Amino acid sequence: MTTASAKRTRDRVTVRFDGPATGRGPATWGQTAIRRALGRLEPDDHQFNIDWGGPVEPGLPVETACEVLRGLLYVHDSLRTLLHEDGDGRYVQELHATGELDVRVADAETDDVESVAAELRHRLGGLRFDYAREWPLRVALVTRGGLVRHVVVVLSHTAVDGWGLPRLVEDITALVAGADPATLRAGRRLNGPMEEAAQQRTPSALRREASARDFVLRNLAAAPARMYRAPGGGGYRRAVLRCPGLAEAAEACAARLRAAPATVLLAAACAAVAASARRSDCVLQVMVNNRFVPGLADLVAPVALEGVLYVPDCREPFDDLVRSVWKASVNTYRFAYYDKDRLTEQSATVPAADTTCWYNDRRGVVAATAADTPDTPDGAAPPGGTARDGLTWSAQEGEQGGITFALHVLDAPGALDLSLTADTAAMPPSVMEKLLRQMAALVREHGAGAFPDRPTPARAGRGASGGSP
């Protein structure tokens, strides 16, 4: 580390960075989709900041941590990219070759390291990003004994989605071990969203994108106009049901049916949602990783988009429903990489369909957002709700962009968390609780015992949230 690359003051260090690419051009489909979604949440869009980082053992010199950060900014173009809105309401990305990042440094000599880190995480994560003027990451280093003991990183969702974080983890580990940033960058088909945008304009990508929009429009045409009563007016709440053993039950059921655990969880969600809406069918916006698309496997950028899953009969026996959901979901995963602006324009030509119910299987994602964790301790509940048997509730939630609900499956210590954020005008707390408990009960019931062998489909690929069909 040289004085040319970082300047230290008492409570911060300014890291000067550079990168091998620069440019300005159209935003990618993923950048545009997430930027519009965040815009609908303003001023509460900070709730989808991505919280990442953790303890550093046995500790690093501040200079080494800054050098690692410089290397990471060199390797990943999305961390040096700003988003601007042009005069036509479209988004433009601007990739910078050089810049400076102010990194906070907090000394924890007289305090608990974890407490200092938690306070910094709360402070940095609670502020919305200025997407056109602020680098899409904030970093703080907590030191003790002259060494960095904890790193706090808050990322803008415009720079990365959850499934891009494992690549960041791998690259940071390599950089700490002394890897050369140029070597890490070399050999990848795409190094950032500027290159991704160029690929999206190729003839083959445009053909695939058109096919994806056609599939989504067909599913929307078949879907109900409204799953629940129109959202709005009730205020949002979040309930989290912690489910020990649910991952093992999903694995057991999947093994018996020669399916994937993700398909079992998705089928249980469809059954529980349809039952809570008092319908036989179900339509969900299912988040899809999209990193099975050629060139995207190593990309740190927002490439995940929603696929539209429509299941016409969710009341059939659960084993049969798992098979039906598997068949319906294969193309949902396959056709989830598209230009959402163009899809929105075309959607005006099909009958109204409900696009307000969201499902996101986030197992394996190594970061959290502010929307993941209840604000109240175990046992607390909002008025009209209950709190027992692993169910916790948040206080009143902020703006959610007009959704009816968002259902997340999350890893938890020795368990899975089923997290449901819903508009209580459409889904009262009692209905929210019933949905979560029914979803968990279906998986446990059908993963617990021996069942007759039946003909089953071949194993699906990786899961709904990140898998290939």
CSV table of N, CA and C in Angstrom, one decimal, residues 65 78 86 95 156 175 180 211 224 264 280 313 350 368:
chain,number,residue,atom,x,y,z
A,65,ALA,N,-6.3,-4.3,4.3
A,65,ALA,CA,-7.8,-4.3,4.1
A,65,ALA,C,-8.1,-3.3,2.9
A,78,SER,N,-19.2,-3.4,-11.6
A,78,SER,CA,-20.4,-2.9,-11.0
A,78,SER,C,-20.2,-2.0,-9.8
A,86,ASP,N,-32.1,9.3,-18.0
A,86,ASP,CA,-32.0,10.3,-19.1
A,86,ASP,C,-33.3,11.0,-19.3
A,95,LEU,N,-19.7,3.8,-16.1
A,95,LEU,CA,-18.6,3.1,-15.5
A,95,LEU,C,-17.4,4.0,-15.4
A,156,SER,N,-25.4,-1.3,-2.6
A,156,SER,CA,-26.7,-1.0,-3.2
A,156,SER,C,-27.1,-2.1,-4.1
A,175,LEU,N,-8.0,-12.4,-2.7
A,175,LEU,CA,-7.2,-11.1,-2.6
A,175,LEU,C,-6.5,-11.0,-1.3
A,180,ASP,N,-3.5,-11.7,-7.6
A,180,ASP,CA,-3.4,-10.5,-8.4
A,180,ASP,C,-4.8,-10.1,-9.0
A,211,SER,N,-38.5,-14.4,-26.7
A,211,SER,CA,-39.2,-15.7,-26.3
A,211,SER,C,-39.6,-15.6,-24.8
A,224,PRO,N,-55.1,-15.3,-12.7
A,224,PRO,CA,-56.3,-14.5,-12.2
A,224,PRO,C,-55.9,-13.0,-12.2
A,264,VAL,N,-40.0,-28.7,-3.9
A,264,VAL,CA,-40.9,-29.0,-2.8
A,264,VAL,C,-41.3,-27.8,-2.0
A,280,SER,N,-58.3,-22.1,-6.2
A,280,SER,CA,-57.6,-23.4,-6.6
A,280,SER,C,-56.4,-23.1,-7.3
A,313,ASP,N,-54.0,-25.7,-10.7
A,313,ASP,CA,-54.7,-26.5,-9.6
A,313,ASP,C,-53.7,-26.8,-8.5
A,350,VAL,N,-52.8,-7.5,-22.8
A,350,VAL,CA,-53.4,-8.7,-22.2
A,350,VAL,C,-54.3,-8.4,-21.1
A,368,ALA,N,-27.9,-10.2,4.0
A,368,ALA,CA,-29.2,-9.9,4.4
A,368,ALA,C,-29.6,-8.5,4.0
